[in-house]
CSV table of C-alpha atoms in Angstrom, one decimal:
chain,number,residue,atom,x,y,z
A,1,UNK,CA,-0.1,-0.1,0.0
A,2,UNK,CA,1.0,3.6,-0.7
A,3,UNK,CA,2.8,3.1,-3.7
A,4,UNK,CA,1.5,6.7,-4.8
A,5,UNK,CA,0.9,8.2,-1.4
A,6,UNK,CA,-0.2,11.9,-1.5
A,7,UNK,CA,0.3,12.0,-5.2
A,8,UNK,CA,-2.3,14.4,-6.9
A,9,UNK,CA,-3.6,12.5,-9.8
A,10,UNK,CA,-5.7,13.8,-13.0
A,11,UNK,CA,-7.8,11.1,-14.6
A,12,UNK,CA,-9.6,11.9,-17.9
A,13,UNK,CA,-12.7,9.7,-18.5
A,14,UNK,CA,-12.5,8.7,-15.0
A,15,UNK,CA,-16.3,8.2,-14.3
A,16,UNK,CA,-16.7,4.7,-15.7
A,17,UNK,CA,-14.8,1.6,-17.3
A,18,UNK,CA,-11.1,1.7,-17.1
A,19,UNK,CA,-10.8,5.1,-15.7
A,20,UNK,CA,-12.9,4.3,-12.7
A,21,UNK,CA,-10.6,1.4,-12.1
A,22,UNK,CA,-7.6,3.2,-12.5
A,23,UNK,CA,-9.2,6.1,-10.0
A,24,UNK,CA,-10.2,3.3,-7.4
A,25,UNK,CA,-6.8,1.6,-7.4
A,26,UNK,CA,-4.6,4.7,-7.3
A,27,UNK,CA,-6.7,6.0,-4.5
A,28,UNK,CA,-6.3,2.8,-2.5
A,29,UNK,CA,-2.6,3.5,-3.1
A,30,UNK,CA,-2.8,6.8,-1.5
A,31,UNK,CA,-3.4,9.1,-4.1
A,32,UNK,CA,-5.5,12.3,-4.1
A,33,UNK,CA,-7.7,11.5,-7.3
A,34,UNK,CA,-9.7,13.9,-9.5
A,35,UNK,CA,-11.9,12.2,-11.8
A,36,UNK,CA,-12.7,14.4,-14.8
A,37,UNK,CA,-15.6,13.4,-17.1
A,38,UNK,CA,-18.5,14.6,-19.0
A,39,UNK,CA,-20.7,12.2,-17.3
A,40,UNK,CA,-21.2,14.3,-14.0
A,41,UNK,CA,-23.6,11.8,-12.6
A,42,UNK,CA,-21.3,8.9,-13.0
A,43,UNK,CA,-18.4,10.9,-12.1
A,44,UNK,CA,-19.7,12.0,-8.8
A,45,UNK,CA,-20.9,8.6,-8.0
A,46,UNK,CA,-17.4,7.3,-8.6
A,47,UNK,CA,-16.0,9.8,-6.6
A,48,UNK,CA,-18.2,9.2,-3.7
A,49,UNK,CA,-17.9,5.5,-3.7
A,50,UNK,CA,-14.1,5.7,-3.5
A,51,UNK,CA,-14.5,8.4,-0.6
A,52,UNK,CA,-16.8,5.9,1.2
A,53,UNK,CA,-14.1,3.1,0.6
A,54,UNK,CA,-11.5,5.3,2.6
A,55,UNK,CA,-9.7,6.9,-0.5
A,56,UNK,CA,-9.5,10.5,-1.6
A,57,UNK,CA,-11.4,11.5,-4.6
A,58,UNK,CA,-13.4,14.3,-6.2
A,59,UNK,CA,-14.9,15.0,-9.7
A,60,UNK,CA,-14.3,17.8,-12.1
A,61,UNK,CA,-16.7,18.3,-15.1
A,62,UNK,CA,-14.8,18.0,-18.3
A,63,UNK,CA,-15.2,17.7,-22.0
A,64,UNK,CA,-11.6,17.1,-23.1
A,65,UNK,CA,-12.1,18.6,-26.8
A,66,UNK,CA,-12.4,22.0,-24.8
A,67,UNK,CA,-9.0,23.5,-24.4
A,68,UNK,CA,-10.8,26.1,-22.1
A,69,UNK,CA,-12.3,23.4,-19.8
A,70,UNK,CA,-8.9,21.5,-19.3
A,71,UNK,CA,-7.4,24.7,-18.3
A,72,UNK,CA,-10.2,25.3,-15.8
A,73,UNK,CA,-9.9,21.9,-14.3
A,74,UNK,CA,-6.1,22.1,-14.1
A,75,UNK,CA,-6.4,25.7,-12.5
A,76,UNK,CA,-8.8,24.2,-9.8
A,77,UNK,CA,-6.7,21.4,-9.0
A,78,UNK,CA,-3.4,23.8,-8.3
A,79,UNK,CA,-5.6,26.3,-6.3
A,80,UNK,CA,-6.8,23.3,-4.2
A,81,UNK,CA,-3.6,21.0,-4.2
A,82,UNK,CA,-0.9,23.1,-5.3
A,83,UNK,CA,0.1,20.9,-8.1
A,84,UNK,CA,-0.2,17.8,-10.3
A,85,UNK,CA,1.9,14.9,-10.1
A,86,UNK,CA,0.4,12.4,-12.5
A,87,UNK,CA,-2.1,13.0,-15.7
A,88,UNK,CA,-3.8,9.7,-17.0
A,89,UNK,CA,-5.1,10.7,-20.5
A,90,UNK,CA,-7.6,7.9,-20.6
A,91,UNK,CA,-10.6,9.7,-22.1
A,92,UNK,CA,-11.6,8.0,-25.6
A,93,UNK,CA,-14.2,6.7,-27.9
A,94,UNK,CA,-14.4,3.7,-30.1
A,95,UNK,CA,-15.9,3.6,-33.6
A,96,UNK,CA,-16.4,0.5,-35.3
A,97,UNK,CA,-16.3,1.5,-38.9
A,98,UNK,CA,-14.3,0.5,-42.1
A,99,UNK,CA,-12.5,3.1,-44.2
A,100,UNK,CA,-15.3,3.6,-46.6
A,101,UNK,CA,-18.3,3.7,-43.9
A,102,UNK,CA,-16.5,6.2,-42.0
A,103,UNK,CA,-17.8,9.7,-42.5
A,104,UNK,CA,-15.6,13.1,-42.2
A,105,UNK,CA,-17.5,14.1,-38.9
A,106,UNK,CA,-17.0,10.8,-37.4
A,107,UNK,CA,-13.1,10.9,-38.1
A,108,UNK,CA,-12.9,14.4,-36.8
A,109,UNK,CA,-15.1,13.4,-33.7
A,110,UNK,CA,-12.7,10.5,-33.0
A,111,UNK,CA,-9.6,12.3,-33.3
A,112,UNK,CA,-11.1,15.4,-31.4
A,113,UNK,CA,-11.6,13.1,-28.2
A,114,UNK,CA,-8.7,10.4,-28.8
A,115,UNK,CA,-5.7,13.0,-29.9
A,116,UNK,CA,-6.8,16.5,-29.6
A,117,UNK,CA,-8.1,16.0,-26.2
A,118,UNK,CA,-4.8,14.4,-25.0
A,119,UNK,CA,-3.0,17.3,-26.6
A,120,UNK,CA,-5.1,19.8,-24.7
A,121,UNK,CA,-4.7,18.0,-21.3
A,122,UNK,CA,-0.9,17.4,-21.6
A,123,UNK,CA,-0.2,20.9,-22.7
A,124,UNK,CA,-2.5,22.2,-19.7
A,125,UNK,CA,-0.7,19.8,-16.9
A,126,UNK,CA,2.8,20.4,-17.8
A,127,UNK,CA,3.4,23.7,-15.7
A,128,UNK,CA,1.5,22.3,-12.9
A,129,UNK,CA,3.9,19.2,-13.0
A,130,UNK,CA,6.9,21.5,-13.6
A,131,UNK,CA,5.8,23.2,-10.2
A,132,UNK,CA,5.8,19.7,-8.4
A,133,UNK,CA,9.4,19.2,-9.7
A,134,UNK,CA,8.3,16.7,-12.4
A,135,UNK,CA,5.5,14.0,-12.9
A,136,UNK,CA,4.2,11.1,-14.9
A,137,UNK,CA,1.9,11.4,-18.0
A,138,UNK,CA,0.2,8.2,-19.1
A,139,UNK,CA,-1.6,8.0,-22.4
A,140,UNK,CA,-4.1,5.1,-22.8
A,141,UNK,CA,-3.5,4.0,-26.2
A,142,UNK,CA,-4.5,0.6,-27.6
A,143,UNK,CA,-3.1,-2.5,-29.2
A,144,UNK,CA,-4.8,-1.1,-32.2
A,145,UNK,CA,-2.3,1.5,-32.1
A,146,UNK,CA,0.6,-1.0,-32.9
A,147,UNK,CA,-1.1,-3.6,-35.2
A,148,UNK,CA,-3.9,-3.5,-37.8
A,149,UNK,CA,-7.6,-4.8,-37.5
A,150,UNK,CA,-10.6,-4.6,-39.5
A,151,UNK,CA,-13.5,-2.3,-39.0
A,152,UNK,CA,-11.7,0.5,-36.9
A,153,UNK,CA,-9.9,2.8,-39.4
A,154,UNK,CA,-10.4,5.9,-37.4
A,155,UNK,CA,-10.0,4.7,-33.8
A,156,UNK,CA,-6.7,2.7,-35.2
A,157,UNK,CA,-5.3,5.8,-36.7
A,158,UNK,CA,-6.1,8.0,-33.5
A,159,UNK,CA,-4.4,5.3,-31.3
A,160,UNK,CA,-1.3,5.3,-33.5
A,161,UNK,CA,-1.4,9.1,-33.2
A,162,UNK,CA,-1.4,8.5,-29.3
A,163,UNK,CA,1.4,6.2,-29.5
A,164,UNK,CA,4.0,8.6,-31.3
A,165,UNK,CA,2.7,11.5,-29.6
A,166,UNK,CA,3.5,10.0,-26.2
A,167,UNK,CA,7.2,9.1,-27.7
A,168,UNK,CA,7.6,12.8,-29.0
A,169,UNK,CA,6.3,14.4,-25.6
A,170,UNK,CA,8.7,12.0,-23.8
A,171,UNK,CA,11.6,13.6,-25.7
A,172,UNK,CA,10.2,17.0,-25.2
A,173,UNK,CA,9.4,16.7,-21.4
A,174,UNK,CA,12.0,14.8,-20.2
A,175,UNK,CA,14.4,17.7,-19.3
A,176,UNK,CA,11.6,18.8,-16.9
A,177,UNK,CA,11.6,15.2,-15.2
A,178,UNK,CA,8.2,14.6,-16.7
A,179,UNK,CA,8.0,11.1,-18.0
A,180,UNK,CA,5.5,10.1,-20.7
A,181,UNK,CA,4.7,6.7,-21.5
A,182,UNK,CA,1.7,5.0,-23.2
A,183,UNK,CA,-0.4,1.9,-22.2
A,184,UNK,CA,-1.5,-0.4,-25.1
A,185,UNK,CA,-4.6,-2.6,-23.6
A,186,UNK,CA,-5.8,-5.6,-25.6
A,187,UNK,CA,-9.5,-6.7,-25.2
A,188,UNK,CA,-10.8,-5.1,-22.3
A,189,UNK,CA,-14.4,-6.0,-20.7
A,190,UNK,CA,-15.7,-2.1,-20.2
A,191,UNK,CA,-18.8,-0.2,-21.2
A,192,UNK,CA,-17.2,1.1,-24.2
A,193,UNK,CA,-16.7,-2.5,-25.5
A,194,UNK,CA,-20.1,-4.3,-23.9
A,195,UNK,CA,-22.0,-4.2,-27.4
A,196,UNK,CA,-18.9,-5.7,-29.4
A,197,UNK,CA,-17.9,-8.3,-26.8
A,198,UNK,CA,-21.8,-9.3,-26.6
A,199,UNK,CA,-21.6,-10.2,-30.4
A,200,UNK,CA,-20.3,-13.9,-30.5
A,201,UNK,CA,-18.7,-13.7,-33.9
A,202,UNK,CA,-16.5,-10.6,-32.4
A,203,UNK,CA,-15.9,-12.1,-29.2
A,204,UNK,CA,-14.6,-15.4,-30.5
A,205,UNK,CA,-12.5,-13.7,-32.9
A,206,UNK,CA,-11.0,-11.4,-30.6
A,207,UNK,CA,-10.4,-14.0,-28.0
A,208,UNK,CA,-9.0,-16.7,-30.6
A,209,UNK,CA,-6.1,-14.2,-30.9
A,210,UNK,CA,-5.5,-13.6,-27.0
A,211,UNK,CA,-3.3,-16.2,-25.3
A,212,UNK,CA,-5.3,-15.9,-22.2
A,213,UNK,CA,-8.5,-16.7,-24.0
A,214,UNK,CA,-10.5,-14.1,-22.3
A,215,UNK,CA,-11.0,-10.3,-21.9
A,216,UNK,CA,-9.1,-8.4,-19.4
A,217,UNK,CA,-10.6,-6.9,-16.4
A,218,UNK,CA,-10.2,-3.1,-16.3
A,219,UNK,CA,-8.1,-3.4,-13.0
A,220,UNK,CA,-5.8,-5.6,-14.8
A,221,UNK,CA,-5.0,-2.4,-17.0
A,222,UNK,CA,-5.1,-0.1,-13.6
A,223,UNK,CA,-1.9,-2.1,-12.5
A,224,UNK,CA,0.1,-1.1,-15.3
A,225,UNK,CA,-1.0,2.7,-14.8
A,226,UNK,CA,-0.2,2.3,-11.1
A,227,UNK,CA,3.3,1.3,-11.9
A,228,UNK,CA,3.9,4.0,-14.4
A,229,UNK,CA,2.2,6.6,-11.8
A,230,UNK,CA,4.6,5.4,-9.2
A,231,UNK,CA,8.3,6.0,-8.3
A,232,UNK,CA,8.8,2.4,-9.2
A,233,UNK,CA,9.0,3.5,-12.9
A,234,UNK,CA,11.5,6.5,-12.3
A,235,UNK,CA,13.7,5.1,-15.2
A,236,UNK,CA,10.9,4.1,-17.9
A,237,UNK,CA,10.1,6.9,-20.2
A,238,UNK,CA,9.0,6.8,-23.9
A,239,UNK,CA,7.9,3.1,-23.4
A,240,UNK,CA,4.8,1.0,-24.8
A,241,UNK,CA,3.4,-0.9,-22.0
A,242,UNK,CA,1.4,-3.6,-23.8
A,243,UNK,CA,-1.5,-5.2,-21.5
A,244,UNK,CA,-3.1,-7.6,-24.1
A,245,UNK,CA,-3.1,-11.2,-22.6
A,246,UNK,CA,-0.9,-12.1,-25.5
A,247,UNK,CA,-2.9,-10.8,-28.3
A,248,UNK,CA,0.1,-9.2,-30.2
A,249,UNK,CA,2.5,-12.1,-29.5
A,250,UNK,CA,1.6,-14.5,-32.4
């Protein structure tokens, strides 16, 4: 216990799914967690549940596509806590469409949330991390930012952008003792993937490529996030941490 004791952690998309799991685990390990999300009801419920379990959590309303809202959230955290130690860029959306079926508006929406939002969040948080003497930025990408798959053109392109943006930011920010790394989950059982995993054909095809033969629990990804948030990963920078049950092995 206490692996991130008293660290101030901002998690985008923290209301549900993987974001909630990250918040719950980091709070159990001693962090002060700020859950930022567009879903106020779910975000407030998650923060309340974490506090009821003995953790420290609060909710902040955030549309990650708004640069102004990012700055408001960061300014509020600095006013209350003095700085930010960890940013988990977790917010993201999934679009299961092929190239020819994807509209320009859909493409733009995926990139606005998955890439533009991460750019805004990182840029907003850096001064607060510099104030803390350094920090850790953890960008949630996907195995589909590394390998190809059908019916996911916009999503895959966005997650590939996250992968290389993480490396570029790692180079730019390392002089400030700010470490940037990406996490690449495989098939995860979350609200975002519920509809896909409920389709027998998709589930069978996805799990056939997963050596563990099951989807991951969100908290199994959170263990990787905890490692990168903690001082245990002090020499890990610009890395791709794959949590996929062996999906990309074969």
